[in-house]
């Protein structure tokens, strides 16, 4: 028997890359009876499984979770993309709105309220301030009745009456029924040009018992801020301290109509124009109840009229029922005083509670 020749494993490399002859598969070997063939299969060594292109490695659970997240993100991406149908509907709706405006085919109630203009134009103008600038957080919206009349009583502050407008957007956008809030405004609002027309179109009316009673009997939500100019024009040193609530006229109106009273507390409006002074002489000349002096106004001119971007919270408290009292209770001064004091104390307590929970004026 000839001596076996040992060939090293790296023989090909030592030969300078000589091409290796491929190994042939062994031929079938016949065993047993004639015509029966048994194929001896070669044992294949395990090869490294390579990751398919585009697939991440890692445990199966991690891959499955990543795929689920990717799938869930696809509908949001598709929704974020503007669709041709949506744009077509918006354009068609806008053209129809303009046609109705030009032809006068729109409804206005006896107070001058234009619901279509409020929904499509005025609310759209206020909503960026509500959502992006003041970042209003709403609490207790479920305390507002789903139907029927109700009187929402809130604190008033901020030098300019932006808090009433933000409260109007909060009720409309967050209430499940999308209800509209009709605010009772001071006489000065309806004496100013342009502002007068816009206030009427938005559903606001004069702060008098007759108008408030008519709206409540029609099942409307009515908003009132009993502090009036005493609250909106108070100095910054007295912020979040409620002023006198007048003579309780709003309670008398609620008693006559049997409407519930919903206390509302607004935090954040006090700091938009920190009022550090009041030019009373100039206010008297101009016919204003006050002329505010803030750290930015009038020193910076028109730029000083830009409000500070404070973080707001609007909380609606539990309603106070009035339908359990007889109609003649509206003439009882002691009952009106007690209910007025109850509403005021509830709003003040909520203000203090929200201030304790607030992390920052701006965040």
mmCIF file of C-alpha atoms in Angstrom:
data_model
loop_
_atom_site.group_PDB
_atom_site.id
_atom_site.type_symbol
_atom_site.label_atom_id
_atom_site.label_comp_id
_atom_site.label_asym_id
_atom_site.label_seq_id
_atom_site.Cartn_x
_atom_site.Cartn_y
_atom_site.Cartn_z
ATOM 1 C CA UNK A 1 0.000 0.000 0.000
ATOM 2 C CA UNK A 2 1.458 3.310 -1.032
ATOM 3 C CA UNK A 3 2.109 6.017 1.526
ATOM 4 C CA UNK A 4 -0.720 8.516 1.835
ATOM 5 C CA UNK A 5 0.079 12.035 0.889
ATOM 6 C CA UNK A 6 -1.092 14.723 3.344
ATOM 7 C CA UNK A 7 -2.398 17.896 1.740
ATOM 8 C CA UNK A 8 -2.655 20.909 4.082
ATOM 9 C CA UNK A 9 -5.964 22.890 4.318
ATOM 10 C CA UNK A 10 -4.333 26.065 3.132
ATOM 11 C CA UNK A 11 -2.861 24.402 0.086
ATOM 12 C CA UNK A 12 -4.893 26.545 -2.278
ATOM 13 C CA UNK A 13 -3.656 29.739 -0.694
ATOM 14 C CA UNK A 14 -0.077 28.515 -0.794
ATOM 15 C CA UNK A 15 -0.429 27.926 -4.503
ATOM 16 C CA UNK A 16 -1.274 31.513 -5.211
ATOM 17 C CA UNK A 17 -5.030 31.178 -5.654
ATOM 18 C CA UNK A 18 -5.123 28.033 -7.855
ATOM 19 C CA UNK A 19 -8.754 27.218 -8.638
ATOM 20 C CA UNK A 20 -10.127 24.446 -6.555
ATOM 21 C CA UNK A 21 -11.784 21.512 -8.289
ATOM 22 C CA UNK A 22 -15.397 21.188 -7.094
ATOM 23 C CA UNK A 23 -16.191 17.996 -5.246
ATOM 24 C CA UNK A 24 -18.496 15.676 -7.114
ATOM 25 C CA UNK A 25 -21.506 14.174 -5.472
ATOM 26 C CA UNK A 26 -20.980 10.445 -4.837
ATOM 27 C CA UNK A 27 -22.814 8.168 -7.224
ATOM 28 C CA UNK A 28 -25.685 6.039 -5.965
ATOM 29 C CA UNK A 29 -24.595 2.722 -4.536
ATOM 30 C CA UNK A 30 -26.635 -0.402 -5.202
ATOM 31 C CA UNK A 31 -27.370 -2.708 -2.321
ATOM 32 C CA UNK A 32 -29.743 -5.546 -1.660
ATOM 33 C CA UNK A 33 -32.053 -6.781 -4.410
ATOM 34 C CA UNK A 34 -31.496 -5.916 -8.019
ATOM 35 C CA UNK A 35 -33.164 -2.754 -9.154
ATOM 36 C CA UNK A 36 -33.324 -1.193 -5.636
ATOM 37 C CA UNK A 37 -31.207 1.848 -5.272
ATOM 38 C CA UNK A 38 -30.378 3.556 -1.955
ATOM 39 C CA UNK A 39 -28.977 7.053 -2.216
ATOM 40 C CA UNK A 40 -26.440 7.924 0.422
ATOM 41 C CA UNK A 41 -26.928 11.575 1.192
ATOM 42 C CA UNK A 42 -24.070 13.687 2.283
ATOM 43 C CA UNK A 43 -24.310 15.482 5.587
ATOM 44 C CA UNK A 44 -24.306 19.196 5.020
ATOM 45 C CA UNK A 45 -22.650 21.461 7.474
ATOM 46 C CA UNK A 46 -24.737 24.236 9.038
ATOM 47 C CA UNK A 47 -24.295 27.551 7.269
ATOM 48 C CA UNK A 48 -24.588 30.952 8.807
ATOM 49 C CA UNK A 49 -28.081 32.359 8.256
ATOM 50 C CA UNK A 50 -27.788 35.810 6.886
ATOM 51 C CA UNK A 51 -30.311 38.544 7.725
ATOM 52 C CA UNK A 52 -32.578 39.393 4.829
ATOM 53 C CA UNK A 53 -32.182 42.874 3.422
ATOM 54 C CA UNK A 54 -34.364 45.434 5.196
ATOM 55 C CA UNK A 55 -34.973 43.250 8.269
ATOM 56 C CA UNK A 56 -33.428 44.148 11.587
ATOM 57 C CA UNK A 57 -31.760 41.606 13.710
ATOM 58 C CA UNK A 58 -32.562 40.869 17.290
ATOM 59 C CA UNK A 59 -35.041 38.726 19.209
ATOM 60 C CA UNK A 60 -38.341 37.831 17.485
ATOM 61 C CA UNK A 61 -40.372 39.741 20.103
ATOM 62 C CA UNK A 62 -38.390 42.931 19.524
ATOM 63 C CA UNK A 63 -38.795 42.590 15.749
ATOM 64 C CA UNK A 64 -42.518 41.952 16.097
ATOM 65 C CA UNK A 65 -42.970 45.000 18.352
ATOM 66 C CA UNK A 66 -41.025 47.184 15.936
ATOM 67 C CA UNK A 67 -43.158 45.993 13.010
ATOM 68 C CA UNK A 68 -46.356 46.728 14.965
ATOM 69 C CA UNK A 69 -45.180 50.255 15.753
ATOM 70 C CA UNK A 70 -44.319 50.791 12.105
ATOM 71 C CA UNK A 71 -47.748 49.559 11.002
ATOM 72 C CA UNK A 72 -49.559 51.730 13.553
ATOM 73 C CA UNK A 73 -47.635 54.811 12.383
ATOM 74 C CA UNK A 74 -48.656 54.339 8.750
ATOM 75 C CA UNK A 75 -52.318 55.400 9.200
ATOM 76 C CA UNK A 76 -51.192 58.559 10.990
ATOM 77 C CA UNK A 77 -48.772 59.346 8.187
ATOM 78 C CA UNK A 78 -51.495 58.821 5.619
ATOM 79 C CA UNK A 79 -53.910 60.969 7.628
ATOM 80 C CA UNK A 80 -51.347 63.771 7.879
ATOM 81 C CA UNK A 81 -51.039 63.935 4.123
ATOM 82 C CA UNK A 82 -53.579 66.219 2.499
ATOM 83 C CA UNK A 83 -55.988 64.272 0.334
ATOM 84 C CA UNK A 84 -57.400 65.574 -2.854
ATOM 85 C CA UNK A 85 -60.955 64.845 -1.722
ATOM 86 C CA UNK A 86 -60.523 66.817 1.501
ATOM 87 C CA UNK A 87 -59.179 69.821 -0.345
ATOM 88 C CA UNK A 88 -62.034 69.612 -2.842
ATOM 89 C CA UNK A 89 -64.618 69.551 -0.056
ATOM 90 C CA UNK A 90 -62.965 72.489 1.703
ATOM 91 C CA UNK A 91 -62.865 74.560 -1.462
ATOM 92 C CA UNK A 92 -66.465 73.691 -2.252
ATOM 93 C CA UNK A 93 -67.547 74.551 1.296
ATOM 94 C CA UNK A 94 -65.693 77.862 1.148
ATOM 95 C CA UNK A 95 -67.266 78.795 -2.162
ATOM 96 C CA UNK A 96 -70.724 77.888 -0.852
ATOM 97 C CA UNK A 97 -70.098 80.007 2.243
ATOM 98 C CA UNK A 98 -69.095 83.003 0.106
ATOM 99 C CA UNK A 99 -72.144 82.547 -2.099
ATOM 100 C CA UNK A 100 -74.461 82.585 0.924
ATOM 101 C CA UNK A 101 -72.705 85.671 2.270
ATOM 102 C CA UNK A 102 -73.096 87.524 -1.027
ATOM 103 C CA UNK A 103 -76.694 86.501 -1.615
ATOM 104 C CA UNK A 104 -77.788 86.952 2.006
ATOM 105 C CA UNK A 105 -78.946 83.342 2.373
ATOM 106 C CA UNK A 106 -77.944 82.950 6.007
ATOM 107 C CA UNK A 107 -79.821 83.143 9.295
ATOM 108 C CA UNK A 108 -79.381 85.695 12.069
ATOM 109 C CA UNK A 109 -81.459 85.614 15.265
ATOM 110 C CA UNK A 110 -83.135 88.608 16.879
ATOM 111 C CA UNK A 111 -79.961 89.344 18.896
ATOM 112 C CA UNK A 112 -77.842 89.531 15.733
ATOM 113 C CA UNK A 113 -76.162 86.143 16.328
ATOM 114 C CA UNK A 114 -74.756 84.585 13.142
ATOM 115 C CA UNK A 115 -74.019 80.939 13.943
ATOM 116 C CA UNK A 116 -72.470 80.081 10.572
ATOM 117 C CA UNK A 117 -70.085 83.050 10.629
ATOM 118 C CA UNK A 118 -69.132 82.263 14.234
ATOM 119 C CA UNK A 119 -68.381 78.601 13.508
ATOM 120 C CA UNK A 120 -66.480 79.018 10.253
ATOM 121 C CA UNK A 121 -64.720 82.363 10.704
ATOM 122 C CA UNK A 122 -64.654 83.790 14.216
ATOM 123 C CA UNK A 123 -63.890 80.498 15.962
ATOM 124 C CA UNK A 124 -61.203 79.737 13.395
ATOM 125 C CA UNK A 125 -59.543 83.075 14.185
ATOM 126 C CA UNK A 126 -59.657 82.527 17.959
ATOM 127 C CA UNK A 127 -58.637 78.862 17.936
ATOM 128 C CA UNK A 128 -54.875 79.415 17.250
ATOM 129 C CA UNK A 129 -54.668 81.682 20.302
ATOM 130 C CA UNK A 130 -56.621 79.134 22.326
ATOM 131 C CA UNK A 131 -54.626 76.050 21.278
ATOM 132 C CA UNK A 132 -51.142 77.313 20.457
ATOM 133 C CA UNK A 133 -50.616 80.610 22.258
ATOM 134 C CA UNK A 134 -52.400 80.232 25.595
ATOM 135 C CA UNK A 135 -52.534 76.383 25.447
ATOM 136 C CA UNK A 136 -55.782 76.321 27.378
ATOM 137 C CA UNK A 137 -56.521 73.262 29.526
ATOM 138 C CA UNK A 138 -60.194 72.605 30.243
ATOM 139 C CA UNK A 139 -61.529 70.773 33.291
ATOM 140 C CA UNK A 140 -65.060 69.877 34.378
ATOM 141 C CA UNK A 141 -66.716 70.342 30.977
ATOM 142 C CA UNK A 142 -69.135 67.567 31.965
ATOM 143 C CA UNK A 143 -70.695 69.943 34.519
ATOM 144 C CA UNK A 144 -72.260 71.955 31.700
ATOM 145 C CA UNK A 145 -75.723 70.556 30.862
ATOM 146 C CA UNK A 146 -76.118 68.771 27.550
ATOM 147 C CA UNK A 147 -79.276 70.735 26.795
ATOM 148 C CA UNK A 148 -81.410 73.488 28.243
ATOM 149 C CA UNK A 149 -80.497 76.849 29.643
ATOM 150 C CA UNK A 150 -77.667 77.371 32.130
ATOM 151 C CA UNK A 151 -75.858 80.402 33.517
ATOM 152 C CA UNK A 152 -72.041 80.161 33.576
ATOM 153 C CA UNK A 153 -70.530 82.606 36.079
ATOM 154 C CA UNK A 154 -66.757 83.246 35.832
ATOM 155 C CA UNK A 155 -64.067 85.500 37.252
ATOM 156 C CA UNK A 156 -62.905 88.392 35.072
ATOM 157 C CA UNK A 157 -59.312 89.588 34.603
ATOM 158 C CA UNK A 158 -56.572 90.408 32.135
ATOM 159 C CA UNK A 159 -56.983 94.141 31.293
ATOM 160 C CA UNK A 160 -58.602 93.127 27.977
ATOM 161 C CA UNK A 161 -61.583 90.709 27.957
ATOM 162 C CA UNK A 162 -59.802 87.819 26.274
ATOM 163 C CA UNK A 163 -60.875 85.436 29.023
ATOM 164 C CA UNK A 164 -64.496 85.571 27.896
ATOM 165 C CA UNK A 165 -63.519 84.709 24.310
ATOM 166 C CA UNK A 166 -61.337 81.798 25.423
ATOM 167 C CA UNK A 167 -64.188 80.510 27.587
ATOM 168 C CA UNK A 168 -66.460 80.646 24.554
ATOM 169 C CA UNK A 169 -64.027 78.527 22.509
ATOM 170 C CA UNK A 170 -63.604 76.073 25.410
ATOM 171 C CA UNK A 171 -67.339 75.415 25.635
ATOM 172 C CA UNK A 172 -67.791 75.081 21.876
ATOM 173 C CA UNK A 173 -64.790 72.831 21.202
ATOM 174 C CA UNK A 174 -64.862 70.601 24.290
ATOM 175 C CA UNK A 175 -68.531 70.120 25.082
ATOM 176 C CA UNK A 176 -69.847 66.828 23.619
ATOM 177 C CA UNK A 177 -72.796 68.676 22.089
ATOM 178 C CA UNK A 178 -70.644 71.540 20.759
ATOM 179 C CA UNK A 179 -72.804 74.102 22.525
ATOM 180 C CA UNK A 180 -72.463 77.853 21.985
ATOM 181 C CA UNK A 181 -71.881 80.285 24.840
ATOM 182 C CA UNK A 182 -73.691 83.628 24.682
ATOM 183 C CA UNK A 183 -71.755 86.198 26.707
ATOM 184 C CA UNK A 184 -73.268 89.219 28.443
ATOM 185 C CA UNK A 185 -71.037 92.207 27.648
ATOM 186 C CA UNK A 186 -70.771 95.739 29.023
ATOM 187 C CA UNK A 187 -72.183 98.809 27.293
ATOM 188 C CA UNK A 188 -68.712 99.924 26.151
ATOM 189 C CA UNK A 189 -68.369 96.851 23.901
ATOM 190 C CA UNK A 190 -71.411 97.914 21.861
ATOM 191 C CA UNK A 191 -70.230 101.510 21.602
ATOM 192 C CA UNK A 192 -66.976 100.685 19.792
ATOM 193 C CA UNK A 193 -67.003 100.541 15.991
ATOM 194 C CA UNK A 194 -66.324 97.149 14.382
ATOM 195 C CA UNK A 195 -66.188 95.525 17.835
ATOM 196 C CA UNK A 196 -69.912 96.162 18.140
ATOM 197 C CA UNK A 197 -70.745 94.223 14.966
ATOM 198 C CA UNK A 198 -68.369 91.368 15.718
ATOM 199 C CA UNK A 199 -69.760 90.981 19.231
ATOM 200 C CA UNK A 200 -73.315 90.778 17.912
ATOM 201 C CA UNK A 201 -72.318 88.275 15.224
ATOM 202 C CA UNK A 202 -70.571 86.100 17.841
ATOM 203 C CA UNK A 203 -73.728 85.912 19.928
ATOM 204 C CA UNK A 204 -72.909 88.403 22.678
ATOM 205 C CA UNK A 205 -75.562 90.732 24.001
ATOM 206 C CA UNK A 206 -75.993 93.550 26.477
ATOM 207 C CA UNK A 207 -75.501 92.637 30.134
ATOM 208 C CA UNK A 208 -79.062 93.223 31.276
ATOM 209 C CA UNK A 209 -81.553 90.995 33.044
ATOM 210 C CA UNK A 210 -84.099 91.112 30.188
ATOM 211 C CA UNK A 211 -81.718 89.782 27.517
ATOM 212 C CA UNK A 212 -80.270 87.161 29.842
ATOM 213 C CA UNK A 213 -83.728 85.919 30.807
ATOM 214 C CA UNK A 214 -84.831 85.636 27.173
ATOM 215 C CA UNK A 215 -81.748 83.605 26.256
ATOM 216 C CA UNK A 216 -82.112 81.258 29.227
ATOM 217 C CA UNK A 217 -85.786 80.642 28.467
ATOM 218 C CA UNK A 218 -84.780 79.673 24.928
ATOM 219 C CA UNK A 219 -82.421 77.030 26.336
ATOM 220 C CA UNK A 220 -79.155 78.876 25.618
ATOM 221 C CA UNK A 221 -75.906 78.829 27.584
ATOM 222 C CA UNK A 222 -75.322 82.321 28.968
ATOM 223 C CA UNK A 223 -71.965 83.515 30.309
ATOM 224 C CA UNK A 224 -71.609 86.352 32.780
ATOM 225 C CA UNK A 225 -68.653 87.865 34.642
ATOM 226 C CA UNK A 226 -70.134 89.773 37.593
ATOM 227 C CA UNK A 227 -66.881 91.555 38.517
ATOM 228 C CA UNK A 228 -67.152 93.690 35.390
ATOM 229 C CA UNK A 229 -64.586 96.453 34.994
ATOM 230 C CA UNK A 230 -63.627 96.106 38.659
ATOM 231 C CA UNK A 231 -62.178 92.689 37.895
ATOM 232 C CA UNK A 232 -60.681 93.232 34.466
ATOM 233 C CA UNK A 233 -59.062 96.530 35.474
ATOM 234 C CA UNK A 234 -57.700 95.638 38.911
ATOM 235 C CA UNK A 235 -53.954 96.075 39.543
ATOM 236 C CA UNK A 236 -51.553 93.181 39.236
ATOM 237 C CA UNK A 237 -50.937 93.198 42.990
ATOM 238 C CA UNK A 238 -54.566 92.056 43.525
ATOM 239 C CA UNK A 239 -54.521 89.265 40.968
ATOM 240 C CA UNK A 240 -56.814 86.300 41.575
ATOM 241 C CA UNK A 241 -58.622 88.164 44.355
ATOM 242 C CA UNK A 242 -62.277 88.351 43.363
ATOM 243 C CA UNK A 243 -63.932 91.737 43.485
ATOM 244 C CA UNK A 244 -67.517 92.390 44.511
ATOM 245 C CA UNK A 245 -70.118 90.485 42.475
ATOM 246 C CA UNK A 246 -72.492 93.386 42.107
ATOM 247 C CA UNK A 247 -76.010 93.157 43.550
ATOM 248 C CA UNK A 248 -76.640 89.540 42.558
ATOM 249 C CA UNK A 249 -78.685 90.284 39.455
ATOM 250 C CA UNK A 250 -77.467 87.109 37.753
ATOM 251 C CA UNK A 251 -78.828 85.018 40.637
ATOM 252 C CA UNK A 252 -82.228 86.670 40.291
ATOM 253 C CA UNK A 253 -82.273 85.843 36.574
ATOM 254 C CA UNK A 254 -81.337 82.211 37.251
ATOM 255 C CA UNK A 255 -84.094 81.928 39.882
ATOM 256 C CA UNK A 256 -86.742 83.338 37.543
ATOM 257 C CA UNK A 257 -85.912 80.868 34.786
ATOM 258 C CA UNK A 258 -84.993 77.920 37.026
ATOM 259 C CA UNK A 259 -81.616 77.642 35.303
ATOM 260 C CA UNK A 260 -78.604 76.048 37.035
ATOM 261 C CA UNK A 261 -75.594 78.213 37.856
ATOM 262 C CA UNK A 262 -72.217 76.778 36.769
ATOM 263 C CA UNK A 263 -69.216 78.447 38.500
ATOM 264 C CA UNK A 264 -66.152 78.851 36.280
ATOM 265 C CA UNK A 265 -62.566 79.611 37.371
ATOM 266 C CA UNK A 266 -59.986 80.925 34.882
ATOM 267 C CA UNK A 267 -56.280 80.884 35.715
ATOM 268 C CA UNK A 268 -53.675 82.436 33.419
ATOM 269 C CA UNK A 269 -55.497 85.539 32.205
ATOM 270 C CA UNK A 270 -54.227 87.727 35.060
ATOM 271 C CA UNK A 271 -50.657 87.654 33.717
ATOM 272 C CA UNK A 272 -51.195 88.434 30.022
ATOM 273 C CA UNK A 273 -51.099 92.217 30.723
ATOM 274 C CA UNK A 274 -49.627 92.835 34.199
ATOM 275 C CA UNK A 275 -51.297 96.130 35.100
ATOM 276 C CA UNK A 276 -48.852 98.089 37.234
ATOM 277 C CA UNK A 277 -50.535 101.484 36.875
ATOM 278 C CA UNK A 278 -53.676 103.304 35.798
ATOM 279 C CA UNK A 279 -53.668 106.671 34.040
ATOM 280 C CA UNK A 280 -57.022 107.833 35.411
ATOM 281 C CA UNK A 281 -56.914 111.303 33.878
ATOM 282 C CA UNK A 282 -56.268 109.950 30.402
ATOM 283 C CA UNK A 283 -58.952 107.314 30.906
ATOM 284 C CA UNK A 284 -61.459 110.022 31.863
ATOM 285 C CA UNK A 285 -60.616 112.048 28.751
ATOM 286 C CA UNK A 286 -61.001 109.020 26.463
ATOM 287 C CA UNK A 287 -64.148 107.818 28.204
ATOM 288 C CA UNK A 288 -62.614 104.530 29.330
ATOM 289 C CA UNK A 289 -63.108 102.992 32.780
ATOM 290 C CA UNK A 290 -59.312 102.777 33.113
ATOM 291 C CA UNK A 291 -56.173 103.259 31.032
ATOM 292 C CA UNK A 292 -53.722 100.442 31.782
ATOM 293 C CA UNK A 293 -49.980 100.858 32.213
ATOM 294 C CA UNK A 294 -48.048 97.613 31.889
ATOM 295 C CA UNK A 295 -44.325 96.783 31.649
ATOM 296 C CA UNK A 296 -44.671 96.906 27.843
ATOM 297 C CA UNK A 297 -47.556 99.342 27.205
ATOM 298 C CA UNK A 298 -47.487 102.166 26.204
ATOM 299 C CA UNK A 299 -43.673 102.144 26.210
ATOM 300 C CA UNK A 300 -43.354 99.759 23.234
ATOM 301 C CA UNK A 301 -46.254 101.216 21.286
ATOM 302 C CA UNK A 302 -48.400 98.697 19.376
ATOM 303 C CA UNK A 303 -45.937 95.934 20.259
ATOM 304 C CA UNK A 304 -46.817 96.460 23.901
ATOM 305 C CA UNK A 305 -50.388 95.363 23.155
ATOM 306 C CA UNK A 306 -49.233 91.803 22.444
ATOM 307 C CA UNK A 307 -50.311 89.613 25.397
ATOM 308 C CA UNK A 308 -47.800 87.437 27.202
ATOM 309 C CA UNK A 309 -48.052 83.723 26.269
ATOM 310 C CA UNK A 310 -49.223 82.426 29.630
ATOM 311 C CA UNK A 311 -50.581 78.920 30.257
ATOM 312 C CA UNK A 312 -54.315 78.916 30.940
ATOM 313 C CA UNK A 313 -56.632 76.592 32.842
ATOM 314 C CA UNK A 314 -60.421 76.869 32.691
ATOM 315 C CA UNK A 315 -62.365 74.803 35.201
ATOM 316 C CA UNK A 316 -66.138 74.447 35.303
ATOM 317 C CA UNK A 317 -67.442 73.583 38.755
ATOM 318 C CA UNK A 318 -70.458 71.604 39.856
ATOM 319 C CA UNK A 319 -73.733 73.328 38.974
ATOM 320 C CA UNK A 320 -75.861 74.960 41.652
ATOM 321 C CA UNK A 321 -79.526 74.123 41.123
ATOM 322 C CA UNK A 322 -82.140 76.867 41.345
ATOM 323 C CA UNK A 323 -85.262 75.070 40.134
ATOM 324 C CA UNK A 324 -86.148 74.000 43.673
ATOM 325 C CA UNK A 325 -87.067 77.555 44.687
ATOM 326 C CA UNK A 326 -90.472 79.110 43.990
ATOM 327 C CA UNK A 327 -90.709 81.945 41.409
ATOM 328 C CA UNK A 328 -91.149 84.584 44.113
ATOM 329 C CA UNK A 329 -87.724 83.610 45.520
ATOM 330 C CA UNK A 330 -86.168 85.911 42.890
ATOM 331 C CA UNK A 331 -87.382 88.844 44.986
ATOM 332 C CA UNK A 332 -85.908 87.564 48.249
ATOM 333 C CA UNK A 333 -82.765 89.685 48.910
ATOM 334 C CA UNK A 334 -81.428 87.334 51.582
ATOM 335 C CA UNK A 335 -81.623 84.309 49.278
ATOM 336 C CA UNK A 336 -79.954 86.215 46.447
ATOM 337 C CA UNK A 337 -77.186 87.329 48.792
ATOM 338 C CA UNK A 338 -76.584 83.765 50.018
ATOM 339 C CA UNK A 339 -76.490 82.278 46.516
ATOM 340 C CA UNK A 340 -74.244 85.057 45.247
ATOM 341 C CA UNK A 341 -71.844 84.493 48.121
ATOM 342 C CA UNK A 342 -71.919 80.726 47.511
ATOM 343 C CA UNK A 343 -71.000 81.132 43.845
ATOM 344 C CA UNK A 344 -68.254 83.640 44.640
ATOM 345 C CA UNK A 345 -66.724 81.446 47.342
ATOM 346 C CA UNK A 346 -66.743 78.400 45.084
ATOM 347 C CA UNK A 347 -64.942 80.297 42.302
ATOM 348 C CA UNK A 348 -62.399 81.759 44.728
ATOM 349 C CA UNK A 349 -61.670 78.361 46.274
ATOM 350 C CA UNK A 350 -61.154 76.818 42.825
ATOM 351 C CA UNK A 351 -58.788 79.646 41.871
ATOM 352 C CA UNK A 352 -56.602 79.041 44.907
ATOM 353 C CA UNK A 353 -56.595 75.307 44.244
ATOM 354 C CA UNK A 354 -55.584 75.741 40.608
ATOM 355 C CA UNK A 355 -52.836 78.192 41.576
ATOM 356 C CA UNK A 356 -51.354 75.659 44.001
ATOM 357 C CA UNK A 357 -51.375 72.994 41.279
ATOM 358 C CA UNK A 358 -49.831 75.285 38.650
ATOM 359 C CA UNK A 359 -46.159 74.622 37.986
ATOM 360 C CA UNK A 360 -45.366 77.861 36.184
ATOM 361 C CA UNK A 361 -47.056 80.915 34.710
ATOM 362 C CA UNK A 362 -45.864 80.031 31.221
ATOM 363 C CA UNK A 363 -45.647 76.213 31.304
#
